[in-house]
Short mmCIF file of C-alpha atoms (C1' of nucleotides) in Angstrom, two decimals:
data_model
loop_
_atom_site.label_atom_id
_atom_site.label_comp_id
_atom_site.label_asym_id
_atom_site.label_seq_id
_atom_site.Cartn_x
_atom_site.Cartn_y
_atom_site.Cartn_z
CA MET H 73 0.00 0.00 0.00
CA GLU H 74 2.72 2.42 0.94
CA SER H 75 4.86 1.56 -2.03
CA GLU H 76 4.19 4.62 -4.06
CA PRO H 77 5.58 4.68 -7.56
CA ILE H 78 7.89 7.55 -6.77
CA ILE H 79 7.41 9.34 -10.01
CA THR H 80 4.40 11.46 -9.21
CA PRO H 81 5.52 15.06 -9.04
CA LEU H 82 4.54 16.74 -5.80
CA ILE H 83 4.54 20.33 -4.74
CA ALA H 84 4.61 20.99 -1.01
CA ILE H 85 3.96 24.35 0.54
CA VAL H 86 4.94 24.96 4.12
CA GLY H 87 5.14 27.93 6.42
CA VAL H 88 4.00 29.12 9.78
CA THR H 89 0.42 29.96 10.58
CA ALA H 90 -1.03 32.93 8.71
CA SER H 91 1.84 33.03 6.26
CA GLY H 92 -0.43 32.80 3.23
CA LYS H 93 0.00 29.14 2.36
CA SER H 94 -3.61 28.49 1.46
CA LYS H 95 -3.85 31.45 -0.83
CA LEU H 96 -0.68 30.52 -2.63
CA ALA H 97 -1.86 26.94 -2.98
CA MET H 98 -5.07 28.13 -4.59
CA GLN H 99 -3.16 30.19 -7.10
CA LEU H 100 -0.87 27.34 -8.00
CA ALA H 101 -3.73 24.88 -8.26
CA GLU H 102 -5.54 27.15 -10.66
CA ARG H 103 -2.48 27.89 -12.67
CA PHE H 104 -1.11 24.36 -12.94
CA ASP H 105 -4.32 22.38 -12.80
CA GLY H 106 -3.77 20.96 -9.38
CA GLU H 107 -5.65 19.73 -6.37
CA ILE H 108 -4.87 20.54 -2.78
CA ILE H 109 -4.06 18.06 -0.06
CA CYS H 110 -4.23 19.64 3.36
CA ALA H 111 -1.50 18.61 5.78
CA ASP H 112 -3.16 20.12 8.76
CA SER H 113 -4.02 18.36 11.98
CA ARG H 114 -6.93 20.69 12.72
CA THR H 115 -8.82 21.23 9.50
CA VAL H 116 -9.52 17.52 9.42
CA TYR H 117 -12.22 18.24 11.99
CA LYS H 118 -15.76 18.89 10.92
CA GLY H 119 -17.36 22.00 12.30
CA MET H 120 -14.10 23.65 13.16
CA ASP H 121 -14.06 26.20 10.39
CA ILE H 122 -13.52 29.70 11.69
CA GLY H 123 -10.98 28.87 14.35
CA THR H 124 -8.82 26.82 12.03
CA ALA H 125 -9.06 29.29 9.16
CA LYS H 126 -10.26 26.45 6.99
CA PRO H 127 -10.42 27.15 3.25
CA SER H 128 -13.76 28.71 2.37
CA LYS H 129 -16.58 26.81 0.70
CA LYS H 130 -16.00 28.94 -2.33
CA ASP H 131 -12.36 27.92 -2.55
CA GLN H 132 -13.29 24.33 -1.97
CA LYS H 133 -15.74 24.50 -4.81
CA ALA H 134 -13.19 26.04 -7.15
CA ILE H 135 -10.41 23.62 -6.27
CA THR H 136 -10.72 20.17 -4.80
CA HIS H 137 -9.32 20.01 -1.28
CA HIS H 138 -8.47 16.63 0.18
CA LEU H 139 -8.45 15.65 3.83
CA LEU H 140 -10.75 18.39 5.02
CA ASP H 141 -13.68 17.58 7.34
CA ILE H 142 -12.93 13.92 7.60
CA ILE H 143 -13.59 13.32 11.30
CA ASN H 144 -15.67 14.67 14.19
CA PRO H 145 -14.06 16.76 16.92
CA ASP H 146 -14.45 13.96 19.44
CA GLU H 147 -12.45 11.55 17.31
CA THR H 148 -8.71 11.09 17.39
CA PHE H 149 -6.40 11.17 14.47
CA ASN H 150 -2.71 10.63 13.99
CA VAL H 151 0.20 10.89 11.59
CA ARG H 152 0.00 7.32 10.55
CA GLU H 153 -3.58 7.65 9.39
CA PHE H 154 -2.69 10.90 7.80
CA LYS H 155 0.14 9.44 5.83
CA GLN H 156 -2.04 6.71 4.39
CA LEU H 157 -4.84 9.08 3.51
CA ALA H 158 -2.53 11.65 2.01
CA LEU H 159 -0.74 9.06 -0.09
CA ASP H 160 -4.08 7.84 -1.37
CA ALA H 161 -5.05 11.38 -2.22
CA ILE H 162 -1.80 12.04 -4.03
CA HIS H 163 -2.34 8.95 -6.13
CA SER H 164 -5.89 9.77 -7.01
CA VAL H 165 -4.91 13.29 -8.04
CA ALA H 166 -2.06 12.00 -10.14
CA ALA H 167 -4.34 9.39 -11.67
CA GLN H 168 -6.44 12.22 -13.03
CA ASP H 169 -3.31 13.69 -14.47
CA LYS H 170 -3.46 16.61 -12.12
CA LEU H 171 -0.80 18.13 -9.91
CA PRO H 172 -0.97 17.26 -6.23
CA ILE H 173 -0.18 20.16 -3.94
CA LEU H 174 0.49 19.32 -0.32
CA VAL H 175 -0.17 22.30 1.91
CA GLY H 176 -0.01 22.71 5.62
CA GLY H 177 1.58 23.89 8.79
CA THR H 178 1.69 20.59 10.61
CA GLY H 179 5.36 19.83 10.15
CA LEU H 180 5.05 16.25 11.29
CA TYR H 181 2.41 15.48 8.70
CA ILE H 182 4.34 17.16 5.94
CA ASP H 183 7.47 15.26 6.80
CA ALA H 184 5.66 11.96 7.06
CA ILE H 185 5.10 12.29 3.33
CA LEU H 186 8.25 14.12 2.35
CA PHE H 187 10.56 11.78 4.21
CA ASP H 188 8.45 8.66 4.02
CA TYR H 189 8.17 8.08 7.75
CA GLN H 190 8.15 4.46 8.84
CA PHE H 191 6.17 4.01 12.01
CA SER H 192 6.91 1.86 15.00
CA PRO H 193 4.98 -1.32 15.53
CA ALA H 194 2.14 -1.15 18.03
CA GLY H 195 3.24 -0.98 21.64
CA ALA H 196 6.45 0.85 20.94
CA ARG H 197 8.23 2.28 23.93
CA ARG H 198 7.52 5.80 24.96
CA SER H 199 10.20 8.37 25.45
CA LEU H 200 11.12 8.86 29.09
CA HIS H 201 11.72 12.45 28.42
CA ASN H 202 8.42 13.16 26.81
CA PRO H 203 5.74 10.49 27.34
CA ARG H 204 3.78 11.82 24.42
CA HIS H 205 6.54 10.75 22.11
CA LEU H 206 7.20 7.26 20.98
CA LYS H 207 10.71 5.99 21.36
CA TYR H 208 12.91 7.17 18.60
CA GLN H 209 13.36 5.09 15.49
CA GLU H 210 16.71 3.89 14.29
CA LEU H 211 16.71 6.75 11.85
CA THR H 212 17.25 10.33 12.84
CA ALA H 213 15.04 12.96 11.38
CA TYR H 214 16.11 14.05 7.94
CA GLN H 215 18.51 11.22 7.66
CA ARG H 216 16.17 9.81 5.09
CA PRO H 217 16.31 11.33 1.63
CA LEU H 218 13.65 13.70 0.46
CA ARG H 219 10.89 12.13 -1.60
CA THR H 220 12.01 12.17 -5.21
CA ASN H 221 10.25 14.43 -7.63
CA SER H 222 9.18 16.84 -4.92
CA LEU H 223 9.46 20.59 -4.71
CA VAL H 224 9.18 22.04 -1.22
CA ILE H 225 8.38 25.70 -0.95
CA GLY H 226 8.44 27.63 2.29
CA LEU H 227 6.78 30.98 2.72
CA SER H 228 8.99 33.07 4.91
CA GLN H 229 7.84 36.04 6.84
CA SER H 230 9.38 38.54 9.22
CA LYS H 231 8.30 38.51 12.81
CA ASP H 232 6.77 41.93 12.49
CA GLN H 233 4.71 40.90 9.50
CA LEU H 234 3.62 37.78 11.26
CA GLN H 235 2.54 39.67 14.34
CA VAL H 236 0.35 41.95 12.30
CA ARG H 237 -1.13 39.16 10.24
CA VAL H 238 -1.95 36.96 13.19
CA LYS H 239 -3.53 39.83 15.04
CA GLU H 240 -5.70 40.64 12.05
CA ARG H 241 -6.60 37.05 11.49
CA VAL H 242 -7.76 36.54 15.06
CA GLU H 243 -9.72 39.76 14.89
CA ALA H 244 -11.42 38.51 11.75
CA MET H 245 -12.23 35.21 13.42
CA PHE H 246 -13.99 37.06 16.21
CA HIS H 247 -16.04 39.01 13.71
CA LYS H 248 -16.99 35.87 11.86
CA GLY H 249 -18.42 34.45 15.06
CA LEU H 250 -15.73 32.29 16.60
CA ILE H 251 -17.53 32.51 19.91
CA ASN H 252 -20.64 30.85 18.56
CA GLU H 253 -18.72 28.21 16.69
CA THR H 254 -16.93 27.35 19.92
CA LYS H 255 -20.15 27.33 21.92
CA THR H 256 -21.76 24.92 19.51
CA LEU H 257 -18.79 22.59 19.51
CA VAL H 258 -18.50 22.56 23.27
CA GLN H 259 -22.19 21.83 23.73
CA LYS H 260 -21.99 19.00 21.28
CA TYR H 261 -18.68 17.42 22.19
CA GLY H 262 -17.48 18.88 25.48
CA TRP H 263 -14.11 20.31 26.35
CA GLU H 264 -12.53 16.90 26.53
CA ALA H 265 -12.91 16.29 22.81
CA PRO H 266 -9.52 16.04 21.10
CA GLY H 267 -10.48 18.61 18.52
CA LEU H 268 -11.27 21.21 21.14
CA ASN H 269 -7.71 21.17 22.39
CA THR H 270 -6.85 23.64 19.71
CA ILE H 271 -5.68 27.21 19.78
CA GLY H 272 -8.64 29.43 19.13
CA TYR H 273 -11.09 27.19 20.96
CA ARG H 274 -9.67 26.11 24.28
CA GLU H 275 -8.95 29.70 25.26
CA TRP H 276 -12.70 30.24 25.57
CA GLN H 277 -12.96 27.97 28.54
CA GLU H 278 -11.96 30.71 30.95
CA TYR H 279 -14.21 33.17 29.21
CA PHE H 280 -17.26 30.96 29.48
CA ALA H 281 -16.41 30.41 33.12
CA GLY H 282 -16.56 34.17 33.59
CA ARG H 283 -12.94 34.48 34.55
CA GLN H 284 -11.78 36.30 31.45
CA THR H 285 -13.01 39.18 29.35
CA LEU H 286 -13.65 39.01 25.65
CA GLU H 287 -10.65 41.20 25.00
CA GLN H 288 -8.39 39.03 27.14
CA THR H 289 -9.58 35.99 25.26
CA GLN H 290 -8.75 37.55 21.95
CA ASP H 291 -5.31 38.62 23.16
CA LEU H 292 -4.65 35.16 24.51
CA ILE H 293 -5.54 33.50 21.23
CA THR H 294 -3.27 35.90 19.40
CA LEU H 295 -0.44 35.17 21.80
CA ARG H 296 -0.86 31.42 21.63
CA SER H 297 -0.92 31.58 17.83
CA LEU H 298 2.32 33.50 17.79
CA GLN H 299 3.89 30.98 20.13
CA TYR H 300 2.69 28.24 17.86
CA ALA H 301 4.27 29.94 14.89
CA LYS H 302 7.50 29.93 16.82
CA ARG H 303 7.37 26.16 17.19
CA GLN H 304 6.58 25.74 13.52
CA ARG H 305 9.53 27.90 12.62
CA THR H 306 11.80 25.70 14.72
CA TRP H 307 10.47 22.61 13.03
CA PHE H 308 10.94 23.83 9.49
CA LYS H 309 14.29 25.38 10.22
CA ARG H 310 16.08 22.07 10.27
CA ASN H 311 14.68 20.94 6.94
CA ASN H 312 17.14 22.25 4.39
CA SER H 313 15.18 20.91 1.44
CA ILE H 314 12.85 23.86 1.70
CA HIS H 315 13.09 26.62 -0.86
CA TRP H 316 12.24 29.67 1.13
CA VAL H 317 10.57 32.55 -0.69
CA ASP H 318 9.30 35.81 0.66
CA ASP H 319 7.36 36.73 -2.44
CA PRO H 320 4.59 34.36 -3.57
CA MET H 321 5.00 35.70 -7.10
CA LYS H 322 8.36 34.04 -7.44
CA VAL H 323 6.84 30.67 -6.77
CA VAL H 324 5.30 30.35 -10.21
CA ASP H 325 8.74 30.38 -11.81
CA LEU H 326 10.01 27.84 -9.34
CA VAL H 327 7.17 25.50 -10.07
CA THR H 328 7.41 25.96 -13.82
CA THR H 329 11.08 25.11 -13.81
CA PHE H 330 10.46 22.15 -11.58
CA LEU H 331 7.73 20.73 -13.79
CA ASN H 332 9.68 21.25 -17.00
CA LYS H 333 12.72 19.53 -15.63
CA LYS H 334 10.63 16.50 -14.93
CA GLN H 335 9.22 16.09 -18.37
"C1'" G Z 203 -3.62 65.48 59.58
"C1'" C Z 204 -3.17 60.70 62.46
"C1'" A Z 205 -2.74 55.25 62.31
"C1'" G Z 206 -1.63 51.02 59.41
"C1'" G Z 207 -0.11 48.32 54.68
"C1'" G Z 208 2.84 48.53 50.44
"C1'" U Z 209 7.14 49.74 46.71
"C1'" U Z 210 11.59 43.08 44.52
"C1'" A Z 211 14.19 41.58 38.01
"C1'" G Z 212 9.93 42.30 31.20
"C1'" U Z 213 5.04 41.31 34.22
"C1'" G Z 214 2.71 39.06 38.63
"C1'" A Z 215 4.61 37.37 43.12
"C1'" A Z 216 7.92 34.89 47.23
"C1'" G Z 217 11.82 36.28 50.38
"C1'" C Z 218 11.93 39.39 56.09
"C1'" G Z 219 20.14 39.70 58.75
"C1'" G Z 220 24.52 35.55 56.00
"C1'" U Z 221 23.63 29.48 52.15
"C1'" C Z 222 20.11 35.91 47.38
"C1'" A Z 223 21.48 37.60 41.12
"C1'" A Z 224 17.14 36.62 44.51
"C1'" A Z 225 11.75 30.82 44.87
"C1'" C Z 226 7.58 30.28 41.68
"C1'" A Z 227 4.27 31.61 37.63
"C1'" C Z 228 3.74 34.14 33.09
"C1'" G Z 229 6.12 36.35 29.10
"C1'" G Z 230 10.81 36.13 26.12
"C1'" C Z 231 14.88 33.31 23.64
"C1'" A Z 232 16.74 28.68 21.91
"C1'" G Z 233 15.94 23.53 21.11
"C1'" A Z 234 13.49 18.62 20.65
"C1'" C Z 235 9.85 16.00 17.94
"C1'" U Z 236 8.59 9.14 13.30
"C1'" G Z 237 0.56 6.43 16.07
"C1'" U Z 238 -2.26 12.78 20.61
"C1'" A Z 239 1.87 17.48 16.96
"C1'" A Z 240 -2.49 24.28 16.69
"C1'" A Z 241 -0.21 18.77 20.89
"C1'" U Z 242 3.75 17.52 24.19
"C1'" C Z 243 8.55 18.09 26.18
"C1'" U Z 244 13.76 20.31 27.34
"C1'" G Z 245 17.39 24.26 28.35
"C1'" C Z 246 18.46 29.47 29.09
"C1'" U Z 247 16.39 34.15 30.77
"C1'" G Z 248 20.62 41.19 35.33
"C1'" G Z 249 25.54 42.52 32.85
"C1'" C Z 250 30.34 40.97 31.62
"C1'" U Z 251 31.41 36.74 30.15
"C1'" U Z 252 31.18 31.59 30.52
"C1'" A Z 253 34.45 30.89 35.43
"C1'" U Z 254 33.58 26.54 42.21
"C1'" G Z 255 35.03 34.60 38.42
"C1'" C Z 256 33.89 39.62 38.60
"C1'" C Z 257 30.45 43.70 38.46
"C1'" U Z 258 25.57 46.15 39.10
"C1'" U Z 259 20.41 45.21 41.16
"C1'" C Z 260 15.37 44.47 45.43
"C1'" G Z 261 11.34 52.91 45.39
"C1'" U Z 262 15.36 57.20 46.61
"C1'" A Z 263 19.15 58.99 50.11
"C1'" G Z 264 21.63 58.01 54.40
"C1'" G Z 265 22.64 54.88 58.85
"C1'" U Z 266 23.35 50.27 62.07
"C1'" U Z 267 26.17 45.64 61.30
"C1'" C Z 268 31.89 41.59 60.09
"C1'" G Z 269 27.56 41.12 56.67
"C1'" A Z 270 21.16 44.17 54.57
"C1'" A Z 271 16.24 42.87 49.54
"C1'" U Z 272 15.76 41.75 54.77
"C1'" C Z 273 16.96 46.31 60.80
"C1'" C Z 274 16.81 52.05 61.70
"C1'" U Z 275 16.00 57.31 59.83
"C1'" A Z 276 14.38 60.74 56.21
"C1'" C Z 277 12.07 61.56 51.57
"C1'" A Z 278 8.88 60.09 47.22
"C1'" C Z 279 4.78 57.53 45.33
"C1'" C Z 280 0.52 53.93 46.02
"C1'" C Z 281 -3.47 51.49 49.05
"C1'" U Z 282 -6.55 51.05 53.58
"C1'" G Z 283 -8.79 52.77 58.47
"C1'" C Z 284 -9.80 57.22 61.47
"C1'" A Z 285 -10.43 62.23 60.88
#
RNA sequence: GCAGGGUUAGUGAAGCGGUCAAACACGGCAGACUGUAAAUCUGCUGGCUUAUGCCUUCGUAGGUUCGAAUCCUACACCCUGCA
């Protein structure tokens, strides 16, 4: 199943939150007749639209997006499932003679595809250091070669830019009714649901409990998003296969060259 | 005006004569990451510099003491009670 005929060209777009990945992906998909595969651990959840900045219905109608809304917020998901699903999606896109574009900020998911992660058998030992981690494989990260026929593009952004963009994005989420979306989700699934442990949602807990103002909630979400971006930056930093660009316009050339070379 | 309480590093907050460059939390910086990853975990966070080193900090100015963030005096600002 996992033996992909490694000839399918793949474009991957990475970057921290609010860096403009989705928009760029749309442009590329339109331009190069592609379909988007979302490598995002949060947009897989149904009903979590505003808080995850999920691609709009309009965008989804214009371009096929894979791996969106595939599970309920009270269900769990993991890299292994992701890898299988994403691989399937890549194949089906390629089978239609279209260009698969892998987009997302979940570094682990991206790398599972890019570096063909091999997962431990069930019952693997947990790391003493961090119980949430399974004991390390024999291979160190990035020791494996990058998936052949892949172009990895990273959207870089200065910290100042990022700060502004995140602030605006969170503001927009509030206007779109993030509070109601959260309320609905909590009523339906409860705070314990895996999906609710997400920036943009869990911060409302204190607000609903009356221990936090609306403004404080908004500031907190902005802060947590920025901290998240920091972690993403650290993750991507060590992957030197990424072609970092600060101007989305330059990407078209990159992709064109990449596709021509492959013919 | 009188009587109390307070002023500590970016923020909040411990400390109440030596073992204090000063707990802890948050924030910040850096890092990790192969079945929870928008999660989880680790290190650093006064300066110099990286040493069982030096220097400068605990409202301001003095004083007591071998030794003060810790005691005393004065001043400044803040809060509370009585006027």
